[in-house]
PDB file of C-alpha atoms in Angstrom:
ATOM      1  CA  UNK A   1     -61.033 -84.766 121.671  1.00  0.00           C
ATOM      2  CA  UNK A   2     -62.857 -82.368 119.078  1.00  0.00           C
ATOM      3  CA  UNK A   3     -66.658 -82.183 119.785  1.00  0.00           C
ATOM      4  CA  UNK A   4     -68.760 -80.362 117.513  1.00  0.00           C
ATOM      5  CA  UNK A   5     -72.127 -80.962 120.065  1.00  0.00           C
ATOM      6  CA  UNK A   6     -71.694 -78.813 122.722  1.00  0.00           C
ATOM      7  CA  UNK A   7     -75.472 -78.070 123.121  1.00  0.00           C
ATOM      8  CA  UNK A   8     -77.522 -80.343 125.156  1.00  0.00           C
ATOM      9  CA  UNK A   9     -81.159 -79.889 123.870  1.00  0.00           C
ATOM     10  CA  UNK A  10     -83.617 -81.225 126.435  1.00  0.00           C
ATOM     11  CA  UNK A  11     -86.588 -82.497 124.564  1.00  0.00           C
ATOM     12  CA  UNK A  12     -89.755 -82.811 126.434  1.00  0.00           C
ATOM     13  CA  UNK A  13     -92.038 -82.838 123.256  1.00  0.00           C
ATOM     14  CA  UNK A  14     -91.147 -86.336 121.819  1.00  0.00           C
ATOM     15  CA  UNK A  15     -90.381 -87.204 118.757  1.00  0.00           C
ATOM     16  CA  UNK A  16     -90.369 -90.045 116.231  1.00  0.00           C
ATOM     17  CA  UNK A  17     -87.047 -91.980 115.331  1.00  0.00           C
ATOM     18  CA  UNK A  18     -85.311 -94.011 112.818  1.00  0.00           C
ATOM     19  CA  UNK A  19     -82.743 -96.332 112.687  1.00  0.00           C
ATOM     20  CA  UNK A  20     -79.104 -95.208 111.841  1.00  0.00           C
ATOM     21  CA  UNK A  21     -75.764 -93.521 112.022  1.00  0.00           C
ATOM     22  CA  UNK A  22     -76.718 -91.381 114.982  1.00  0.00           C
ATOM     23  CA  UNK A  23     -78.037 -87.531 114.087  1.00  0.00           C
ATOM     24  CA  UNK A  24     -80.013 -85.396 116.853  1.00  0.00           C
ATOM     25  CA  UNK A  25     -80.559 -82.919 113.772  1.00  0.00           C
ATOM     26  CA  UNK A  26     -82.634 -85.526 111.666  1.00  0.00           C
ATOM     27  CA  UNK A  27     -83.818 -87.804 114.538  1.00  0.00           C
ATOM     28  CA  UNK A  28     -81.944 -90.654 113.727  1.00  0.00           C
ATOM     29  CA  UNK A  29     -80.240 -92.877 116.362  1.00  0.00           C
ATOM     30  CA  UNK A  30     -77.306 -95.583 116.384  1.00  0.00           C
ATOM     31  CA  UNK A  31     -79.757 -97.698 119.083  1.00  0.00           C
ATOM     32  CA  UNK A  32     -83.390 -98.003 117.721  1.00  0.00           C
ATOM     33  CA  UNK A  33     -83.906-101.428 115.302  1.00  0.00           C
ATOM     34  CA  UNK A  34     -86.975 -99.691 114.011  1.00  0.00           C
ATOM     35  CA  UNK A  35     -88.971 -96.631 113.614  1.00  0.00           C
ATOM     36  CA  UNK A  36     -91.250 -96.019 116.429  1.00  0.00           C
ATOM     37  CA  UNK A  37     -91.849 -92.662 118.711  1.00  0.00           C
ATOM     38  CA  UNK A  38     -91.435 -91.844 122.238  1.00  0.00           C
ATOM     39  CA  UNK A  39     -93.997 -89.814 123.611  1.00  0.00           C
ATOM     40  CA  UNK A  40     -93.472 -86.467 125.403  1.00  0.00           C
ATOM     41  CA  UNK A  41     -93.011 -85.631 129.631  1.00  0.00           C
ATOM     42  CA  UNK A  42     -96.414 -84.364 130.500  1.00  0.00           C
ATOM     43  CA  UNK A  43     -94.811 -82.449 133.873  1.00  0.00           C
ATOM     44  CA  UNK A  44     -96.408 -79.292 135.900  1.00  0.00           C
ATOM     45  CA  UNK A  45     -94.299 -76.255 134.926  1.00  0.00           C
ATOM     46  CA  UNK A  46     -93.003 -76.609 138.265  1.00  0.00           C
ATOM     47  CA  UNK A  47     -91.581 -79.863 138.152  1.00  0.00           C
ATOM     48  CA  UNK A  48     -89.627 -78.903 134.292  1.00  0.00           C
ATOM     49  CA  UNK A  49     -88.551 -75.368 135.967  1.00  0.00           C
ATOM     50  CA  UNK A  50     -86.542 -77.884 138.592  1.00  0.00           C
ATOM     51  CA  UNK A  51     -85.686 -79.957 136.462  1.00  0.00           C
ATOM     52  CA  UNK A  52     -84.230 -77.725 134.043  1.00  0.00           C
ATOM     53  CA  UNK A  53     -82.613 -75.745 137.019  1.00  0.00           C
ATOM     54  CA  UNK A  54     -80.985 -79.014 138.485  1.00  0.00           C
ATOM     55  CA  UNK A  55     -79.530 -79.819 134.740  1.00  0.00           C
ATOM     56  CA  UNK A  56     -78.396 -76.612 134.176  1.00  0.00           C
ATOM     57  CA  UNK A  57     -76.568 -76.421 137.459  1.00  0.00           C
ATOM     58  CA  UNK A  58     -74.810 -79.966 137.021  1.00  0.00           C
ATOM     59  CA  UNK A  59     -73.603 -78.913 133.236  1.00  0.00           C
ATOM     60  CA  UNK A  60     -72.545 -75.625 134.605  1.00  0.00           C
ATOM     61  CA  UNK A  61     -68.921 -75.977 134.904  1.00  0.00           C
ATOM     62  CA  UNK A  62     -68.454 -76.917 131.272  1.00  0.00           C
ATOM     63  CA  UNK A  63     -68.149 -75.701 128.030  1.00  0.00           C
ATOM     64  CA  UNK A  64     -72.033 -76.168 127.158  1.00  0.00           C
ATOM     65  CA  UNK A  65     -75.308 -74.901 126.435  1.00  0.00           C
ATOM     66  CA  UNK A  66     -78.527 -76.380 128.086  1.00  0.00           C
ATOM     67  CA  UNK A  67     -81.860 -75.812 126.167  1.00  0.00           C
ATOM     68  CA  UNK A  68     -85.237 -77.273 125.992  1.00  0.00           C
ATOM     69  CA  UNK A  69     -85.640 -75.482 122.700  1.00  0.00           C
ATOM     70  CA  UNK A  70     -84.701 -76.935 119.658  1.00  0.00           C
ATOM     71  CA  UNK A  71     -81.483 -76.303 117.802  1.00  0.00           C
ATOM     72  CA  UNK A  72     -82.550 -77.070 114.755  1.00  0.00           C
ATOM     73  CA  UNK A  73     -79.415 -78.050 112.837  1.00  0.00           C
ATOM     74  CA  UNK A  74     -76.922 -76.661 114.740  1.00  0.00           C
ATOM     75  CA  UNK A  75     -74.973 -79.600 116.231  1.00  0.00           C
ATOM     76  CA  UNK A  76     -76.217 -81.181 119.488  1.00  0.00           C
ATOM     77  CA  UNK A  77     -77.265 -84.155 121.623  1.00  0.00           C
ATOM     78  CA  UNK A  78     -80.346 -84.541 122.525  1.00  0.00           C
ATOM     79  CA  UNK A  79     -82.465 -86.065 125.702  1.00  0.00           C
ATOM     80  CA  UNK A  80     -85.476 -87.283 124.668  1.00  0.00           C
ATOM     81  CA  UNK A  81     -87.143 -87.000 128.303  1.00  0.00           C
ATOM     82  CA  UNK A  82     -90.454 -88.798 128.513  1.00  0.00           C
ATOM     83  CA  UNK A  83     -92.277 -91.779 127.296  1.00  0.00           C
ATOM     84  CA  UNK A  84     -91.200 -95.239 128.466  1.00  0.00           C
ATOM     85  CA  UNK A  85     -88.787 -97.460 126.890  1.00  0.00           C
ATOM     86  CA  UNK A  86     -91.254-100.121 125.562  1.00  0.00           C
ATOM     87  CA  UNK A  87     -92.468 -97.509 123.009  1.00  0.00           C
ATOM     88  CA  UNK A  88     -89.398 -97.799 120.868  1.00  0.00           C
ATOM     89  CA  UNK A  89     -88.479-101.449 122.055  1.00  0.00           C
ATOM     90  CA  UNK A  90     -86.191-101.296 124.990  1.00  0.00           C
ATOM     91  CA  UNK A  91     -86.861-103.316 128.498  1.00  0.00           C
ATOM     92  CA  UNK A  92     -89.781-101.957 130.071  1.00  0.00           C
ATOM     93  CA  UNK A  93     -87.394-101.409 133.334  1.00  0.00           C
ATOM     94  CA  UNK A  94     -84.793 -99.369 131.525  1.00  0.00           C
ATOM     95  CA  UNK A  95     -84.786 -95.472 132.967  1.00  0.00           C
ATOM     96  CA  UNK A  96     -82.632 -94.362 130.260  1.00  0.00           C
ATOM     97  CA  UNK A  97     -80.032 -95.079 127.654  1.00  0.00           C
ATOM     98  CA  UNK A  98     -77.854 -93.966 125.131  1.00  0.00           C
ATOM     99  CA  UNK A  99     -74.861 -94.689 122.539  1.00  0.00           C
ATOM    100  CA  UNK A 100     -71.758 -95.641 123.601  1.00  0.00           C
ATOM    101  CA  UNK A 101     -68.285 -95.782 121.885  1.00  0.00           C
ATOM    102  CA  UNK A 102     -66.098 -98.750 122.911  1.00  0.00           C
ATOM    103  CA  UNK A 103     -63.441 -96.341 122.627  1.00  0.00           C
ATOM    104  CA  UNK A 104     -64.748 -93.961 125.257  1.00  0.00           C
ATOM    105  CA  UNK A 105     -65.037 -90.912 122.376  1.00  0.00           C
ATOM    106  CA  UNK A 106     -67.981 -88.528 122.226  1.00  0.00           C
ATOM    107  CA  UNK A 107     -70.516 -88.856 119.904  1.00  0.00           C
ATOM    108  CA  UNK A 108     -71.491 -85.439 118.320  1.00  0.00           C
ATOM    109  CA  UNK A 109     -74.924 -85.452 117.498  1.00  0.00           C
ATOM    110  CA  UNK A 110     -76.258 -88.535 119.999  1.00  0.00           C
ATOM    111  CA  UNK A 111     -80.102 -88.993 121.297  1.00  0.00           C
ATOM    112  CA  UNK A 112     -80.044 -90.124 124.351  1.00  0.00           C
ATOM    113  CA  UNK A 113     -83.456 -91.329 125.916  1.00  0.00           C
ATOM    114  CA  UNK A 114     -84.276 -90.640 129.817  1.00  0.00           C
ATOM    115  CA  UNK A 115     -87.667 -92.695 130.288  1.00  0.00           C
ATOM    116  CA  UNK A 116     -90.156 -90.550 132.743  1.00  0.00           C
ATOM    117  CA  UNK A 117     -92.866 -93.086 133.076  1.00  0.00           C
ATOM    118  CA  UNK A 118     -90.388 -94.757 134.930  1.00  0.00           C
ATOM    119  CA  UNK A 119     -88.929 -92.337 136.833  1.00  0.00           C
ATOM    120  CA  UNK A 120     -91.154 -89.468 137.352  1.00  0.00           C
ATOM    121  CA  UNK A 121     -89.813 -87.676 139.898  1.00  0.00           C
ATOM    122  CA  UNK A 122     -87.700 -84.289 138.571  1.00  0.00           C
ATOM    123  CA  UNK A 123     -84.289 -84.654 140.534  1.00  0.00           C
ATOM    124  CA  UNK A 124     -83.936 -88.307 139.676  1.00  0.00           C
ATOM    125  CA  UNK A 125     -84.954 -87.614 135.993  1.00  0.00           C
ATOM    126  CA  UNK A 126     -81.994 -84.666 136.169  1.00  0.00           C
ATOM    127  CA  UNK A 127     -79.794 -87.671 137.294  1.00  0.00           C
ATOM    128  CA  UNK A 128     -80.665 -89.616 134.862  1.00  0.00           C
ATOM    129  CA  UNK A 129     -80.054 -87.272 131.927  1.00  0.00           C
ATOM    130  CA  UNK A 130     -76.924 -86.182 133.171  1.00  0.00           C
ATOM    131  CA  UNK A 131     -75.755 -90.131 133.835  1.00  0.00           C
ATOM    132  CA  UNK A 132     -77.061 -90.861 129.619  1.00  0.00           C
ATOM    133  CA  UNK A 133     -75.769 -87.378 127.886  1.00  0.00           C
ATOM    134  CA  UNK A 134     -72.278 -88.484 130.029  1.00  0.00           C
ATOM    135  CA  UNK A 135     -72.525 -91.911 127.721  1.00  0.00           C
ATOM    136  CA  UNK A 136     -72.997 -89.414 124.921  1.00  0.00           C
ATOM    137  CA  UNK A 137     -69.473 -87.464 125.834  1.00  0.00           C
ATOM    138  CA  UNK A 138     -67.766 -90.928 126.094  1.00  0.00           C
ATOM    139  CA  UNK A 139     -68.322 -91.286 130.239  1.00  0.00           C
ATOM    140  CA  UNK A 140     -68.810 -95.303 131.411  1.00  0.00           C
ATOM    141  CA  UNK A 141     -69.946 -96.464 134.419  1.00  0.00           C
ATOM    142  CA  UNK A 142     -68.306 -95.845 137.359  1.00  0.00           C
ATOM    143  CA  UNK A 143     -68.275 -97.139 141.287  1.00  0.00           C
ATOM    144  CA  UNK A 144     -68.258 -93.575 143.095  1.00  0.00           C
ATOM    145  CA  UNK A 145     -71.555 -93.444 144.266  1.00  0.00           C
ATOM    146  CA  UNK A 146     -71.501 -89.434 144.093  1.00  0.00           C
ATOM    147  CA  UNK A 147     -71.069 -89.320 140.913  1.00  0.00           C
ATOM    148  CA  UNK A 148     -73.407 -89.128 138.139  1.00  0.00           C
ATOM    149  CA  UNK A 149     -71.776 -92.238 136.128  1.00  0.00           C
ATOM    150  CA  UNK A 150     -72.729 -94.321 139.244  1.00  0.00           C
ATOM    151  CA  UNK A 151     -76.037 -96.682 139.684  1.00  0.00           C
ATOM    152  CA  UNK A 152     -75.144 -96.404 143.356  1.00  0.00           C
ATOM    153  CA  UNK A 153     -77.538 -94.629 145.696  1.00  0.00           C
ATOM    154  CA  UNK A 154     -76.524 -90.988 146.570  1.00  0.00           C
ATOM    155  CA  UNK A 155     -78.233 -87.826 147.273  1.00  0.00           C
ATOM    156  CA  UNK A 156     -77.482 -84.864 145.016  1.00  0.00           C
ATOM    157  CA  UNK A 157     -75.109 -86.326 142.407  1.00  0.00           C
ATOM    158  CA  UNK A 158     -72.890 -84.439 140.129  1.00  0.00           C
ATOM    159  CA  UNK A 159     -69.895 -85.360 137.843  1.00  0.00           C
ATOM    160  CA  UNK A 160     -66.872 -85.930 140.775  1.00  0.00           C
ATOM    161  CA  UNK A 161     -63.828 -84.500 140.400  1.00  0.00           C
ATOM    162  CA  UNK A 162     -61.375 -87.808 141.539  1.00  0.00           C
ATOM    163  CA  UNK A 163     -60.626 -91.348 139.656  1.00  0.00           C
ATOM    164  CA  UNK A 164     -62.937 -93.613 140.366  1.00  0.00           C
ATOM    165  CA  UNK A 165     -62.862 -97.149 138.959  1.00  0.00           C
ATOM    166  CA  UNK A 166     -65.483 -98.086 136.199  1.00  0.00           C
ATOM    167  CA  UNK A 167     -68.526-100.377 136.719  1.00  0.00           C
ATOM    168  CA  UNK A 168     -71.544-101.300 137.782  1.00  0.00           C
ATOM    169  CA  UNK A 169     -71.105-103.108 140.474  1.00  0.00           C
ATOM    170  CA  UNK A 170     -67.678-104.900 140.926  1.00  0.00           C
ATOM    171  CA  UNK A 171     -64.275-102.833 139.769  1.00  0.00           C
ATOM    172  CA  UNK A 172     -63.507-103.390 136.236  1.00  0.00           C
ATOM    173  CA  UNK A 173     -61.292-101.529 133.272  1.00  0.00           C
ATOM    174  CA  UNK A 174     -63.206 -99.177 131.467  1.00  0.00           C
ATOM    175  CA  UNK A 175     -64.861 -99.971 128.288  1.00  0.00           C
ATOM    176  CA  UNK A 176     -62.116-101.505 126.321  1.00  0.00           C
ATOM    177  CA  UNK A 177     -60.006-100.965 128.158  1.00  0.00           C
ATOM    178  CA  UNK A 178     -59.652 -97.307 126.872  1.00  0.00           C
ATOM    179  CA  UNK A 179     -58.541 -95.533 130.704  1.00  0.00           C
ATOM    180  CA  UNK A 180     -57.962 -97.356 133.770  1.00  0.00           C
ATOM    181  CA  UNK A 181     -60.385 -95.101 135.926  1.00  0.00           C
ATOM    182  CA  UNK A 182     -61.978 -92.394 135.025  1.00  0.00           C
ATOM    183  CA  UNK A 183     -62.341 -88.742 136.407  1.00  0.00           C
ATOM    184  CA  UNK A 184     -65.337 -87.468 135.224  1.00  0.00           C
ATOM    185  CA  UNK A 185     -65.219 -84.017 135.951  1.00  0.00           C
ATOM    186  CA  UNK A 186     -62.216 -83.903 133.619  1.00  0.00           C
ATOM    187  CA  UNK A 187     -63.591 -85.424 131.256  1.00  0.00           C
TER     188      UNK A 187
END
């Protein structure tokens, strides 16, 4: 798998989106059905410092960059962290989302969306991010509750190196089928 996005830009500021084939560089994403804006994470410097620390420190055993300044039009995915989802139409209890290939392929270029009124607090919001720019690399959902791809409670997730079957919360194949389990630290 070639993957052009190998910065993760961590956007705090907000930004306005429209609808389309998915493009960090233009703001254009694959999962809004109309223009609207998501509002910025107004956070302490504190609570970014750890929660830039915390991102940095799960990505840091890959082949990526982790910035909260913008790239411009270098390729990258981008978090939009802050807001809430009902500002660009999304369940109001949604923490986060992003674009997923049925194929389990990464999307260069992806906006991802990690909601902070929701959320708040920084090491969850680091979970979160990690869990939606995952998506973004072609991760599903998985079982192990350690690891970042997993809605079940743990302490101090990160991406776990061992196969762990996909879903929510009952075993199933990965999205279409495309792997059996997955490892995500592989990945």
């Amino acid at each position: 798998m070639t993957v052009a996005s190998r910065t993760i830009y961590l956007n705090r500021n907000g930004a306005t989106l429209t609808p389309g084939v998915n493009d960090s560089r233009s703001d254009v994403s694959s999962l809004m059905s109309r223009t609207g804006s998501v509002s910025g994470w107004s956070v302490s410097y504190d609570d970014w410092s750890a929660f830039m620390t915390c991102t940095r420190a799960i990505w840091a055993p890959y082949d990526v960059i982790v910035t909260d300044v913008d790239p411009g039009d270098a390729p990258h995915i981008e978090a939009l962290v802050g807001g809430s989802p009902g500002e660009v139409g999304f369940p109001y209890n949604w923490s986060g989302v992003a674009p997923f290939r049925g194929d389990c392929s990464a999307i260069d270029n992806a906006i991802v969306f990690v909601f902070t009124d929701i959320i708040g607090e920084p090491q969850r919001v680091c979970e979160i991010a990690g869990m939606e720019v995952g998506h973004a690399y072609g991760l599903d959902h998985e079982l192990l509750a350690a690891d970042l791809m997993s809605y079940r409670f743990s302490a101090g997730k990160t991406f776990v190196d061992a196969d762990a079957a996909c879903g929510e919360n009952e075993p199933r194949s990965c999205v279409s089928g495309c792997r059996p389990s997955q490892n995500s630290h592989e990945i």
